[in-house]
Coordinates of C-alpha atoms in Angstrom, one line a residue:
M1 CA -11.2 -18.1 14.0
K2 CA -11.0 -14.7 12.3
T3 CA -9.8 -14.8 8.7
F4 CA -8.8 -11.8 6.6
K5 CA -8.6 -10.9 2.9
K6 CA -5.1 -9.5 3.6
V7 CA -2.6 -8.8 6.4
Y8 CA -0.2 -6.0 6.0
I9 CA 3.4 -6.7 7.2
E10 CA 5.6 -3.6 7.4
I11 CA 9.1 -4.8 6.5
T12 CA 10.7 -1.4 7.0
S13 CA 9.5 1.9 8.5
V14 CA 12.1 3.8 6.5
C15 CA 11.5 5.6 3.2
N16 CA 14.0 7.1 0.7
L17 CA 11.6 9.9 -0.2
A18 CA 9.9 12.7 1.7
C19 CA 6.6 13.2 0.0
S20 CA 4.2 16.0 0.9
F21 CA 1.2 13.7 1.2
C22 CA 2.9 11.3 3.6
P23 CA 3.9 12.5 7.1
P24 CA 7.2 11.0 8.3
T25 CA 6.7 8.4 11.0
E26 CA 7.7 9.3 14.6
R27 CA 8.3 5.6 15.3
A28 CA 11.8 4.2 15.6
K29 CA 13.4 3.3 12.3
G30 CA 13.4 -0.4 11.7
L31 CA 14.1 -3.1 9.2
I32 CA 12.6 -6.6 9.8
K33 CA 15.0 -9.5 9.9
V34 CA 14.3 -12.5 7.8
E35 CA 13.9 -14.7 10.9
Q36 CA 11.4 -12.2 12.4
F37 CA 9.5 -12.1 9.1
E38 CA 9.2 -15.9 9.1
K39 CA 7.9 -15.9 12.6
V40 CA 5.2 -13.4 11.7
L41 CA 4.3 -15.4 8.6
D42 CA 3.9 -18.6 10.7
Q43 CA 1.6 -16.7 13.2
I44 CA -0.7 -15.2 10.5
R45 CA -0.8 -18.3 8.3
P46 CA -4.1 -19.6 9.7
H47 CA -5.7 -16.2 9.1
T48 CA -5.0 -15.2 5.5
K49 CA -3.3 -16.2 2.2
Y50 CA -2.5 -12.7 1.1
I51 CA 0.1 -10.3 2.5
Y52 CA 1.0 -6.7 1.7
L53 CA 4.5 -5.6 2.4
H54 CA 3.9 -2.1 3.6
V55 CA 2.3 0.2 6.1
K56 CA 4.8 3.0 6.2
G57 CA 8.2 2.9 4.6
E58 CA 9.5 1.8 1.2
P59 CA 9.6 -2.0 0.9
L60 CA 12.2 -2.0 -1.9
L61 CA 14.7 -0.6 0.6
H62 CA 14.9 -4.0 2.2
P63 CA 18.2 -5.6 1.1
R64 CA 16.7 -9.1 1.4
I65 CA 13.4 -8.6 -0.3
D66 CA 14.1 -11.7 -2.4
Q67 CA 14.5 -13.8 0.8
L68 CA 11.3 -12.4 2.2
L69 CA 9.4 -13.4 -1.0
D70 CA 10.9 -16.9 -0.9
A71 CA 9.8 -17.3 2.7
A72 CA 6.3 -16.2 1.8
H73 CA 6.2 -18.6 -1.1
E74 CA 7.4 -21.5 1.1
R75 CA 4.4 -20.9 3.3
G76 CA 1.8 -20.5 0.5
F77 CA 1.3 -16.8 0.6
K78 CA 0.7 -14.5 -2.3
V79 CA 2.4 -11.1 -1.9
N80 CA 1.4 -7.5 -2.9
I81 CA 4.0 -4.8 -2.9
T82 CA 3.3 -1.0 -3.0
T83 CA 6.3 1.0 -3.9
N84 CA 7.3 4.5 -5.0
G85 CA 9.2 2.7 -7.8
T86 CA 12.5 4.7 -7.4
L87 CA 14.5 1.6 -6.6
I88 CA 13.0 -0.8 -9.1
R89 CA 16.1 -0.9 -11.3
K90 CA 18.3 -1.7 -8.3
Q91 CA 16.0 -4.5 -7.0
R92 CA 14.7 -5.9 -10.3
E93 CA 16.7 -9.1 -10.2
K94 CA 15.5 -9.8 -6.7
L95 CA 11.8 -9.5 -7.8
L96 CA 11.7 -11.0 -11.3
G97 CA 10.3 -14.5 -11.4
K98 CA 9.4 -14.8 -7.7
P99 CA 6.3 -17.0 -7.6
A100 CA 5.0 -15.4 -4.5
L101 CA 4.7 -12.0 -6.2
R102 CA 1.0 -11.5 -7.1
Q103 CA 0.7 -7.7 -7.6
M104 CA 2.8 -4.6 -7.6
N105 CA 1.4 -1.1 -7.1
F106 CA 3.5 1.8 -8.3
S107 CA 2.7 5.1 -6.5
L108 CA 3.5 7.4 -9.4
H109 CA 2.3 10.4 -7.5
S110 CA 5.4 10.0 -5.4
F111 CA 7.5 11.6 -8.2
D112 CA 5.7 14.9 -7.9
G113 CA 5.0 14.6 -4.2
H114 CA 8.8 14.5 -3.5
E115 CA 10.4 17.9 -3.9
G116 CA 13.7 16.6 -5.1
S117 CA 12.4 14.4 -8.0
E118 CA 14.2 14.7 -11.3
N119 CA 13.8 13.2 -14.7
R120 CA 10.3 11.9 -15.1
E121 CA 11.1 10.0 -18.2
K122 CA 13.9 8.0 -16.6
Y123 CA 11.8 7.4 -13.5
L124 CA 8.9 6.0 -15.5
G125 CA 11.2 4.3 -18.0
D126 CA 12.8 2.1 -15.3
I127 CA 9.3 1.1 -14.0
L128 CA 8.0 0.4 -17.5
E129 CA 11.1 -1.7 -18.3
F130 CA 10.5 -3.8 -15.2
V131 CA 6.8 -4.3 -16.0
R132 CA 7.7 -5.4 -19.5
D133 CA 10.0 -8.1 -18.2
A134 CA 7.7 -9.2 -15.3
R135 CA 4.4 -9.5 -17.3
E136 CA 5.3 -13.0 -18.5
H137 CA 5.1 -14.1 -14.8
N138 CA 1.4 -13.2 -14.6
V139 CA 2.0 -10.4 -12.1
I140 CA -0.7 -7.8 -11.8
F141 CA 0.3 -4.1 -12.0
S142 CA -1.4 -1.0 -10.9
Y143 CA -0.1 2.5 -11.7
R144 CA -1.4 4.9 -9.1
L145 CA -1.9 8.6 -9.4
W146 CA -3.5 9.5 -6.0
N147 CA -2.9 13.2 -6.2
L148 CA -6.3 14.7 -7.3
Q149 CA -7.3 17.7 -5.2
R150 CA -10.8 18.1 -3.9
D151 CA -10.8 21.6 -5.5
D152 CA -9.8 22.1 -9.1
Q153 CA -6.3 21.1 -9.8
T154 CA -3.8 23.9 -10.8
D155 CA -2.7 24.0 -14.3
V156 CA 0.8 22.9 -13.2
D157 CA -0.5 19.8 -11.4
R158 CA -2.7 18.9 -14.3
R159 CA 0.2 19.3 -16.7
K160 CA 2.4 17.0 -14.6
N161 CA -0.2 14.3 -14.6
A162 CA -0.8 14.7 -18.3
E163 CA 2.9 14.1 -18.9
T164 CA 2.8 10.9 -16.9
L165 CA -0.3 9.7 -18.7
E166 CA 1.1 10.5 -22.1
I167 CA 4.1 8.3 -21.4
L168 CA 1.8 5.5 -20.4
E169 CA -0.5 5.9 -23.4
K170 CA 2.5 5.7 -25.7
E171 CA 4.0 2.7 -23.9
Y172 CA 0.7 0.7 -24.3
D173 CA -0.2 2.1 -27.7
L174 CA -3.6 3.2 -26.4
D175 CA -6.2 4.5 -28.9
F176 CA -7.9 6.5 -26.1
K177 CA -6.9 9.2 -23.6
I178 CA -6.7 7.7 -20.1
E179 CA -8.0 10.9 -18.6
E180 CA -11.3 10.4 -20.5
R181 CA -11.8 6.9 -19.2
V182 CA -10.6 6.9 -15.6
E183 CA -12.8 7.9 -12.7
P184 CA -11.6 8.9 -9.2
G185 CA -11.4 5.8 -7.0
K186 CA -11.8 3.4 -9.9
G187 CA -9.2 1.8 -12.2
V188 CA -9.1 1.6 -16.0
K189 CA -7.5 -1.4 -17.7
I190 CA -4.8 -0.3 -20.1
A191 CA -3.3 -3.7 -20.9
P192 CA -3.7 -7.3 -19.8
N193 CA -3.0 -7.4 -16.0
I194 CA -2.2 -3.6 -16.0
Y195 CA -4.4 -0.9 -14.6
L196 CA -4.2 2.9 -14.0
N197 CA -5.9 4.2 -10.8
Q198 CA -6.5 7.9 -10.1
D199 CA -7.9 9.1 -6.8
H200 CA -8.0 12.1 -4.5
E201 CA -4.9 12.8 -2.4
F202 CA -4.8 10.5 0.6
K203 CA -4.8 12.0 4.1
W204 CA -3.5 9.9 6.9
P205 CA -5.7 9.8 10.1
S206 CA -4.1 11.6 13.1
L207 CA -5.0 12.2 16.7
L208 CA -4.3 15.9 15.9
E209 CA -7.2 16.0 13.5
P210 CA -10.8 17.0 14.4
E211 CA -13.3 14.2 14.8
Y212 CA -15.7 13.4 12.0
T213 CA -19.3 13.5 13.1
G214 CA -21.9 10.9 12.5
K215 CA -21.8 7.1 12.3
G216 CA -19.4 5.2 10.1
F217 CA -18.2 1.7 9.3
C218 CA -14.8 0.2 8.6
H219 CA -13.4 -3.2 7.5
A220 CA -10.6 -3.1 10.1
L221 CA -10.2 -6.5 11.7
R222 CA -12.9 -7.8 9.4
S223 CA -11.0 -8.0 6.1
Q224 CA -7.6 -6.8 7.2
A225 CA -5.1 -6.3 10.0
A226 CA -1.5 -5.1 10.1
V227 CA 1.8 -5.9 11.8
L228 CA 4.3 -3.1 12.1
V229 CA 8.0 -3.6 11.8
D230 CA 8.5 -3.9 15.6
G231 CA 5.8 -6.6 15.9
T232 CA 3.0 -4.3 17.0
V233 CA -0.4 -5.4 15.7
V234 CA -2.8 -2.6 14.6
P235 CA -6.3 -2.9 13.1
C236 CA -5.6 -1.6 9.6
C237 CA -3.0 -0.2 7.2
L238 CA -4.0 3.4 8.0
D239 CA -2.7 3.3 11.6
G240 CA 0.8 4.3 10.4
E241 CA 1.9 5.5 13.9
G242 CA 0.8 2.4 15.8
V243 CA -1.8 4.3 17.8
I244 CA -4.2 1.4 18.3
K245 CA -1.8 -1.1 19.8
L246 CA -3.6 -4.4 20.0
G247 CA -0.6 -6.3 21.1
N248 CA 2.8 -7.4 19.9
V249 CA 3.6 -10.7 18.2
N250 CA 6.9 -10.9 20.0
E251 CA 5.0 -11.2 23.3
Q252 CA 1.8 -13.1 22.4
S253 CA 0.4 -14.9 19.4
F254 CA -1.3 -13.0 16.6
S255 CA -4.4 -15.2 17.1
E256 CA -4.6 -14.1 20.7
I257 CA -4.1 -10.5 19.9
I258 CA -6.9 -10.2 17.3
E259 CA -9.3 -12.0 19.7
G260 CA -8.4 -9.7 22.5
E261 CA -10.8 -7.3 24.3
R262 CA -9.6 -4.1 22.5
A263 CA -9.8 -5.8 19.1
N264 CA -13.3 -7.2 19.7
N265 CA -14.6 -3.9 21.1
L266 CA -13.5 -2.2 17.8
V267 CA -15.2 -4.8 15.6
E268 CA -18.4 -4.7 17.7
G269 CA -18.4 -1.0 17.6
F270 CA -18.3 -0.8 13.8
S271 CA -21.1 -3.4 13.8
R272 CA -23.2 -0.6 15.4
R273 CA -21.7 1.9 13.0
E274 CA -19.8 3.4 15.9
A275 CA -16.0 4.2 16.1
V276 CA -14.9 3.3 19.6
E277 CA -11.3 4.3 19.1
E278 CA -10.3 8.0 19.0
L279 CA -8.1 7.5 15.9
C280 CA -11.0 5.9 14.0
R281 CA -13.2 8.9 14.9
K282 CA -10.6 11.1 13.3
C283 CA -10.2 9.0 10.1
G284 CA -12.2 10.3 7.1
Y285 CA -11.6 7.1 5.1
R286 CA -14.2 5.1 7.1
Q287 CA -16.9 7.4 5.7
K288 CA -16.4 5.8 2.3
F289 CA -18.2 2.7 3.8
G290 CA -21.3 4.5 5.1

């Protein structure tokens, strides 16, 4: 039986922002029902202990996020949430003290990635207030600034990041400049259970992109899989449009889907360092793994 380090469950395909780095999904808008979520949990239970509540969409838009966390806890799952953080004040009481909640990742680059963002201090202040209150529950926090450019950043972009980092440095009374410690793709610890991660701007794979030449490897269906809001199973969290449809948990079991022919062909292909799926050949992320 295949086991994974994590399984992504998309609880909504809707987002409240329109960030430049995140193309809007062309899939139907959806919001998972609690009963559907429970059925997915029951199906993936033999395969992992860790779930991530996103692929596309903003998970804190889900009005019953507290019930989803309770359902996960009842089944022994630990939950990671990645959020743009804009709704943290509204949803804080539904998150605080939930035993299933293991880690929260705040995509701080969303503030500058969304054209209509206003008041950086209030945006960060709401997040920091929540983190202060949630730290006593041993939740891990990661502040993400995934907006570095491959070429030199403009002075405007650099100044925006500097403003964010200065607020974090003041909050945690740091005696060093985060910018001097952090490396792209790696995190720096700024407090117990709290990290800052910077990386280059992320680019979603697309069938419209050119193919990357050479061999490559990926951990799809080795360490992870994903279930979209409509029940479609895809190999990884980067298939945001559900291109590599392995099956649907509403029609057959998750266990059967990940042992299906298309799934096994993908895994066996990467064992040979070959991308058998077109989308995989157009994904630059796999090149990170050699």
